[in-house]
Structure formats: structure tokens, C-alpha cells
Tab-separated table of C-alpha atoms in Angstrom:
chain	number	residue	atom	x	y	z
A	29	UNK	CA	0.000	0.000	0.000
A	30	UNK	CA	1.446	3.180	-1.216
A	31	UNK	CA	1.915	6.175	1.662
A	32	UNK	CA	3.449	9.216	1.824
A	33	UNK	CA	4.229	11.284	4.902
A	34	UNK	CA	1.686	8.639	6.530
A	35	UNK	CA	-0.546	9.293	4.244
A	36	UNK	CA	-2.267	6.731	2.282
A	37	UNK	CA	-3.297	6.963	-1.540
A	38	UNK	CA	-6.145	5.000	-2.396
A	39	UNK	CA	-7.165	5.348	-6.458
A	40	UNK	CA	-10.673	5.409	-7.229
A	41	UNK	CA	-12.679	3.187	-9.740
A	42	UNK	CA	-15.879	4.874	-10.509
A	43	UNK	CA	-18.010	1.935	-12.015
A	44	UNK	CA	-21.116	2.496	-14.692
A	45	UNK	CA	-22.623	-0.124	-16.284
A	46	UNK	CA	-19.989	-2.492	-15.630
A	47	UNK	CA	-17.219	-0.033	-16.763
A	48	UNK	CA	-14.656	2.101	-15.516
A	49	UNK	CA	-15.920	5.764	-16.388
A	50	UNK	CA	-14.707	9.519	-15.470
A	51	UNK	CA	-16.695	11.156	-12.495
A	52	UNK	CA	-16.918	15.003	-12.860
A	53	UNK	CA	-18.479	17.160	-10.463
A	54	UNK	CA	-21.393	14.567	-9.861
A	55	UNK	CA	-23.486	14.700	-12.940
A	56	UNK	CA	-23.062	10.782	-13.179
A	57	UNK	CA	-25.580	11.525	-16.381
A	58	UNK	CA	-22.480	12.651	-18.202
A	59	UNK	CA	-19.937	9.838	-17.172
A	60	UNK	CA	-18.147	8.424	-20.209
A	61	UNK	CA	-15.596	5.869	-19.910
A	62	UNK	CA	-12.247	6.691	-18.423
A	63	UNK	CA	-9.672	7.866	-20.630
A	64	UNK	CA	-6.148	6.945	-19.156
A	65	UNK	CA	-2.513	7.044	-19.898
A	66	UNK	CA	-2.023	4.126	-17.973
A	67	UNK	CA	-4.376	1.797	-20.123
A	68	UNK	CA	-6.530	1.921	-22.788
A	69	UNK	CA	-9.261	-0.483	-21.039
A	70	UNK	CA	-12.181	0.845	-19.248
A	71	UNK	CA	-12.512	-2.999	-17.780
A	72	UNK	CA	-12.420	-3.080	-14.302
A	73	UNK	CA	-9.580	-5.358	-13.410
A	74	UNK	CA	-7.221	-4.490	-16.143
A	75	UNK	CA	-7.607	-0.812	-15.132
A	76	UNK	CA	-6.554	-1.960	-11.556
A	77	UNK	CA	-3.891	-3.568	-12.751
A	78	UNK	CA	-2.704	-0.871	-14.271
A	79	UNK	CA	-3.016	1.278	-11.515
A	80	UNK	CA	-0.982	-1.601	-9.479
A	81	UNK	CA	1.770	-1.808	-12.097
A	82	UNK	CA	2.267	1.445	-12.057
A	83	UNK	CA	2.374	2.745	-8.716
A	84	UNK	CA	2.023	-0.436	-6.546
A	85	UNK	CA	-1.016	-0.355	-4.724
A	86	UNK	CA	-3.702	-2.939	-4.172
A	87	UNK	CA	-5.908	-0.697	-2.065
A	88	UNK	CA	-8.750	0.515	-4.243
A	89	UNK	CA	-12.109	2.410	-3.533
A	90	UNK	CA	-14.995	0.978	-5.626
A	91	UNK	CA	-18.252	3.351	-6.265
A	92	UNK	CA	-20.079	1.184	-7.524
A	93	UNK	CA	-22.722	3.629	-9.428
A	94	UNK	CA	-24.776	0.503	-10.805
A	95	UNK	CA	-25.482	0.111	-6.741
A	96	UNK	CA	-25.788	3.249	-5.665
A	97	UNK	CA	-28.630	4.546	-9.077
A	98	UNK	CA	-30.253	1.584	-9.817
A	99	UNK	CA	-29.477	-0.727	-6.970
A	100	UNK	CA	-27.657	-3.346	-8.730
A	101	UNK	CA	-24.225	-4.095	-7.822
A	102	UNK	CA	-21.961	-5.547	-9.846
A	103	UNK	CA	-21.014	-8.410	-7.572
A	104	UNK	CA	-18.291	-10.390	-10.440
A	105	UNK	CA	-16.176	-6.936	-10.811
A	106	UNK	CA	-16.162	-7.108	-6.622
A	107	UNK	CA	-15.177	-10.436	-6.704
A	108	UNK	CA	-12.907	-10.568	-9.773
A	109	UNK	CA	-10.883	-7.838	-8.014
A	110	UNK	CA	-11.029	-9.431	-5.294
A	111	UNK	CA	-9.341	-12.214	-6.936
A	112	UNK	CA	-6.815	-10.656	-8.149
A	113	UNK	CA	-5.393	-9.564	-5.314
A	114	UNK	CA	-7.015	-6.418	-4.412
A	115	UNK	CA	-8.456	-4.885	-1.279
A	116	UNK	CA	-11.525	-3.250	-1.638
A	117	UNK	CA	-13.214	-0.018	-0.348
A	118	UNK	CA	-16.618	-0.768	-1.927
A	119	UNK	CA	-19.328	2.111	-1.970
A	120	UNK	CA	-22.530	0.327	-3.307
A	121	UNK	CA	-24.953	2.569	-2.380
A	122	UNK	CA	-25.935	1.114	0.995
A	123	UNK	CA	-29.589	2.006	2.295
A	124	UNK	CA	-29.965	-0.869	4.832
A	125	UNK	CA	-27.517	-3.194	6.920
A	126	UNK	CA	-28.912	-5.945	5.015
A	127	UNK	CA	-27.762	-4.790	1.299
A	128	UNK	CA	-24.568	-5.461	2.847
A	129	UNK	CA	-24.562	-9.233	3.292
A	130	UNK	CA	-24.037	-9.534	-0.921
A	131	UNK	CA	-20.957	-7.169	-0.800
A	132	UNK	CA	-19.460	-8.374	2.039
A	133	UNK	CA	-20.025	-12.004	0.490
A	134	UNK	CA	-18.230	-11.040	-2.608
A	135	UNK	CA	-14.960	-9.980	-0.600
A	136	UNK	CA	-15.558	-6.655	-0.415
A	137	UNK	CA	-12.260	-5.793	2.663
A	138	UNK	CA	-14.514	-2.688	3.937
A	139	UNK	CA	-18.048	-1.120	3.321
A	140	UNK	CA	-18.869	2.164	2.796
A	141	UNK	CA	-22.231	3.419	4.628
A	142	UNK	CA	-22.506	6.863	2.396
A	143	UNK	CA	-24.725	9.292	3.698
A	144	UNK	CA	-26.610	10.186	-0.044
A	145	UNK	CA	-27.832	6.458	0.357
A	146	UNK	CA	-28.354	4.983	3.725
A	147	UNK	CA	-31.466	5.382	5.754
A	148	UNK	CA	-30.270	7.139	8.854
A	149	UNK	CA	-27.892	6.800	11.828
A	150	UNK	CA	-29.959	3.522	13.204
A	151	UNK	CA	-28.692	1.511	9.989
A	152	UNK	CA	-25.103	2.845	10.571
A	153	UNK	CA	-25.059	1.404	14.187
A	154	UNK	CA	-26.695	-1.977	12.652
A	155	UNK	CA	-23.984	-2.166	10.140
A	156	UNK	CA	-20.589	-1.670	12.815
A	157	UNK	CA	-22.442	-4.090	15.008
A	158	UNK	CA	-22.927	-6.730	12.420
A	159	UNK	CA	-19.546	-6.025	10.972
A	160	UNK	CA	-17.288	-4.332	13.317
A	161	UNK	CA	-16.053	-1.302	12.932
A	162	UNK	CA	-12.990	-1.857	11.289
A	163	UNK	CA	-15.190	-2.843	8.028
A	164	UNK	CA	-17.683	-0.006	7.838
A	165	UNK	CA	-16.699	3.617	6.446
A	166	UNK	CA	-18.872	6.031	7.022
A	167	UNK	CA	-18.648	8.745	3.535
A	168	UNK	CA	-20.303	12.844	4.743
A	169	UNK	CA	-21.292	13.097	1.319
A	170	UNK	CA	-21.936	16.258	0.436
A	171	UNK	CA	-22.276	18.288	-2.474
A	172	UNK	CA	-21.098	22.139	-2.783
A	173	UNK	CA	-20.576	21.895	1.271
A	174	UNK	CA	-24.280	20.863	1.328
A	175	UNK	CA	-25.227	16.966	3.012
A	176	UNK	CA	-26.243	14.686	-0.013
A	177	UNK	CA	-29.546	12.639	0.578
A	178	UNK	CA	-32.898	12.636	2.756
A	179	UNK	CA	-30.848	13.418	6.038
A	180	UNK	CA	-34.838	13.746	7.795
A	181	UNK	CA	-33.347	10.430	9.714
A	182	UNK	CA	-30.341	12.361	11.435
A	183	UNK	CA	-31.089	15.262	14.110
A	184	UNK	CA	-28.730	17.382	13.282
A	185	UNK	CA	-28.172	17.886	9.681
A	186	UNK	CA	-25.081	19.994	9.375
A	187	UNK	CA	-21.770	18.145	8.379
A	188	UNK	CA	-20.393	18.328	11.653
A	189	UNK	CA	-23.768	17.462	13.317
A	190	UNK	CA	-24.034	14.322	11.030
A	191	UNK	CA	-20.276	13.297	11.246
A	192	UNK	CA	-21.205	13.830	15.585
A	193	UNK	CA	-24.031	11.394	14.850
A	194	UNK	CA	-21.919	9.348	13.112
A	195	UNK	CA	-19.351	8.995	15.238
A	196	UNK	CA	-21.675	8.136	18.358
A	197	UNK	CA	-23.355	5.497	16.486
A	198	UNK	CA	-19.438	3.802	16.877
A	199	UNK	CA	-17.832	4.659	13.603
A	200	UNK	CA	-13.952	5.187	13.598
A	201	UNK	CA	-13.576	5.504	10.083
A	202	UNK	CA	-14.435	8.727	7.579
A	203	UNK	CA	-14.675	9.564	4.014
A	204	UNK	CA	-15.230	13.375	3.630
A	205	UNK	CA	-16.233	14.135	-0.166
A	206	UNK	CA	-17.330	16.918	-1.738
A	207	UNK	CA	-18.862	15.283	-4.789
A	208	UNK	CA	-19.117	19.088	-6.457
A	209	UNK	CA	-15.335	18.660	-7.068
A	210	UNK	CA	-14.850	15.490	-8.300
A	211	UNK	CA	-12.608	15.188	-11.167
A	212	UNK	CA	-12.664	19.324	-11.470
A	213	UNK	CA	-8.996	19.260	-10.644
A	214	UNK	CA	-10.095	22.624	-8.446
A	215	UNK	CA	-8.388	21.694	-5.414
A	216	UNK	CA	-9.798	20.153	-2.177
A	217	UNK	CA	-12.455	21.845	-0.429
A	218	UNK	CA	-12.984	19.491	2.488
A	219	UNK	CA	-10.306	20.441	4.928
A	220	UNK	CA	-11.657	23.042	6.861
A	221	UNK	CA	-14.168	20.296	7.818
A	222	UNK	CA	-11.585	17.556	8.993
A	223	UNK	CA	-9.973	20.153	10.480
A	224	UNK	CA	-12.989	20.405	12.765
A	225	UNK	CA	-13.561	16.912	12.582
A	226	UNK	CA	-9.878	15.835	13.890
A	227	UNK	CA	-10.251	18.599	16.768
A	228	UNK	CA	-13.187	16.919	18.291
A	229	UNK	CA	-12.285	13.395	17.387
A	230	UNK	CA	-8.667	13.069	17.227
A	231	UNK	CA	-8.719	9.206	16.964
A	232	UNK	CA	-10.903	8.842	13.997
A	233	UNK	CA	-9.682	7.699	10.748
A	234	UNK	CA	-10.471	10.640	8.173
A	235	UNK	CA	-9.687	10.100	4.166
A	236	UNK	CA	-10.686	12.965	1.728
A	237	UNK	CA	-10.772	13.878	-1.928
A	238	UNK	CA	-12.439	15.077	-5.026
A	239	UNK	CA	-10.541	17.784	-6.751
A	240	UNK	CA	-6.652	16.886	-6.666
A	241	UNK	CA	-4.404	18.609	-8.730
A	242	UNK	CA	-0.889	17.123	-8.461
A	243	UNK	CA	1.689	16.175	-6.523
A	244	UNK	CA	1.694	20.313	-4.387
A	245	UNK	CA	-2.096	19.261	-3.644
A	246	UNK	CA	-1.249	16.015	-2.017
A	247	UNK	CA	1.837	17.767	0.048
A	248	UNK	CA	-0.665	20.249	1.177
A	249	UNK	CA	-2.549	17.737	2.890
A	250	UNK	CA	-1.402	17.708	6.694
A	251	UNK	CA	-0.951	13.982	8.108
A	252	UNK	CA	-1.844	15.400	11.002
A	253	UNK	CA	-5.430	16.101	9.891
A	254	UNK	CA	-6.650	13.579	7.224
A	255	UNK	CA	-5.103	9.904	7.174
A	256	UNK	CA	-6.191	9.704	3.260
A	257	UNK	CA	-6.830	10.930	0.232
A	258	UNK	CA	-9.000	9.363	-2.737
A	259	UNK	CA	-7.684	10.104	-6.478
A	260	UNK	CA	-8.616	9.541	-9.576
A	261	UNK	CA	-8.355	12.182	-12.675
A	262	UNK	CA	-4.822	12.903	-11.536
A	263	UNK	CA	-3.475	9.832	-12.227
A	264	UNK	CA	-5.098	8.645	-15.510
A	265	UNK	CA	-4.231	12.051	-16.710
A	266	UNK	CA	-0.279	11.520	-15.872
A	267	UNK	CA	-0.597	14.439	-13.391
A	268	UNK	CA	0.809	12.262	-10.236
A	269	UNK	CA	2.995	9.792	-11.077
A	270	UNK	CA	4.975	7.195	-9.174
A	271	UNK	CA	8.204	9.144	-8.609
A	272	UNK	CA	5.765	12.203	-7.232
A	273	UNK	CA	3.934	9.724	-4.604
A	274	UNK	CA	7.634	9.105	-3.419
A	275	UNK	CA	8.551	12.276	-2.944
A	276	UNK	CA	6.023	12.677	-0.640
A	277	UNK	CA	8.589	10.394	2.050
A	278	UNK	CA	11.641	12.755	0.890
């Protein structure tokens, strides 16, 4: 598993009718399939192998956007990943603890529980107890700063109010995304939030993303605040490449 400063690099696979595609700034109507210097494939495991090849990590993050729109995953990508030596970060668009039993059962390593799809804080404390902890992520998604989905089942529905929620319902482990700035390349607009997030909970897990530039965005990112970062557009454009991740330990 790549790292830098302590910080770990996980790539992103964005997955649309069973092939890799380009995210940008959530209008998942206008996903096309990924474009990449590293391979000309849009299949699933050959663009992970690329990825590995290239820069030597196995630790991916699956959104599965089949899941989360239309609520069927694509269960033989999970597992042919999986069988290839890969450990997954799977979003599939989670509403209930018990639309986790197929992911899990496909090898899915850890689950995310985003906010745009799951019920409510009741279903996040239903998932850590059936799974532990160390398997469930909970994602703030939010769009423009704004929480993503029906947040009616959460009592306080700021960011930090959710992410409190969150956090009392026994979850250790963060994804803070601005889906706005995914694949923009405008920078990262999340940290003001971790920030606040790491003051009040400085034993949480936090990864972030959306929006990375290059290699000065990633050295901007304190190790101190956010444990992670999620890219995508900067690598299959050839904007961070191997030699910049290990600069990051110079």
C-alpha cells in the first residue's frame, strides 16, 4: 500500500454499467468511460492492474454507481478484483444493513455506509455491530458543502452534526467528499471540515478527496489532519505519477 508522509493513496474506480468511467463534479448523467494514460481499457480489473503496475497499490475504492442509481451491484467486478489480489473499499450505495450481506459475500475488505444512500444513523449502528467497525466507512457526502440525501433520519443535519451522529453510532472511520469537485482538478475543499472533525475526534480515521491537482495538492494535505486521500483524474491524466507519490517520504 502506497503512503506518503503517513498518508495513504487510495485510487478510485468509478463503475457504470460495468465499466470504468470519469466522475466530474457529480453529474453521473455525463460519465463516459475513463480515458487513461495508464491503459486503454475501461474494464475493471485491467484498469486496476494498471493502476498496481504502475504505482504499486492494491488498495482501491470501488463506487459502484450501478449500486448506488439503480441498486444493482456488480457483484463479479467485486469479486474478480477481489481475486486478483485487491483490497476493496466498496461504496454500493448502501440504504440498509442488510444490502450489505451480498458485498461483504463477494470480498468486499470494507463497506462504505454513504450518507446520499443509507437510511439514517440507526442503519449505521446496525452495520458496525454486524460487521465491526474496522469494516464499515462512514462517507459525509456532500455536495457544494451541502449533506447529499434525505438526512430527515439524522437530528442534526449539518456536516459536523451528522459526522457527531456518526461517530456516536461507533464509527472510527471517515470519508469526507465533496462530490461538487470530483474530477474538477479545483483543489480540495474538504479540509476546513476535517480540520474540525480531527479537533473533536482526534482518533478517527479521516480520508478525503475530489478535486486533486498534483503532486503540491497532495503535500498540502497535513498527516496530522486527514489519514487519506481518494484520487482519480490525476493519475489517468499523468498528473501524479509514481516518482511524485515518493517524494512525498523525501
Amino acid at each position: 500500500m502506497q503512503t506518503g508522509k503517513n498518508l495513504q493513496i487510495l485510487p478510485v474506480l468509478d463503475v457504470m454499467d460495468g465499466r470504468v468511467v470519469r466522475g466530474v463534479a457529480g453529474r453521473r448523467e455525463e460519465y463516459r468511460p475513463v480515458k487513461s494514460v495508464l491503459t486503454e481499457s475501461c474494464d475493471a480489473l485491467e484498469v486496476a492492474d494498471a493502476i498496481r503496475s504502475r504505482f504499486g497499490i492494491s488498495a482501491i475504492y470501488l463506487a459502484d454507481l450501478d449500486a448506488i442509481l439503480r441498486r444493482t451491484p456488480n457483484l463479479e467486478i467485486i469479486r474478480s478484483l477481489t481475486d486478483g489480489g485487491f483490497q476493496l473499499l466498496v461504496d454500493a450505495g448502501l440504504r440498509t444493513c442488510e444490502d450489505a450481506t451480498a458485498i461483504a459475500a463477494a470480498g468486499a475488505r470494507q463497506l462504505v455506509a454513504g450518507l446520499e444512500t443509507l437510511s439514517g444513523p440507526g442503519e449505521l449502528s446496525r452495520l458496525i455491530e454486524r460487521y465491526g467497525p474496522s469494516r464499515i466507512v462512514f462517507s459525509l457526502d456532500l455536495r457544494d458543502g451541502r449533506p447529499m440525501g434525505d438526512v430527515a433520519g439524522w437530528t442534526e443535519a449539518d456536516p459536523l452534526g451528522i459526522a457527531r451522529q456518526a461517530a456516536e453510532a461507533g464509527c472510527t472511520q471517515f470519508i469526507v467528499l465533496d462530490v461538487a469537485r470530483v474530477g474538477t482538478e479545483a483543489g480540495v475543499p474538504t479540509l476546513p471540515l476535517c480540520s474540525e472533525m480531527r479537533a473533536q475526534w482526534p482518533r478517527l480515521t479521516i480520508i478525503t478527496g475530489g478535486g486533486i491537482r498534483g503532486i503540491e495538492d497532495l503535500r498540502r494535505l497535513d498527516p496530522a489532519v486527514v489519514n487519506g486521500v481518494l484520487i482519480a483524474s490525476a493519475i489517468h491524466n499523468g498528473s501524479v505519477t509514481r516518482a511524485d507519490l515518493a517524494s512525498l517520504t523525501e
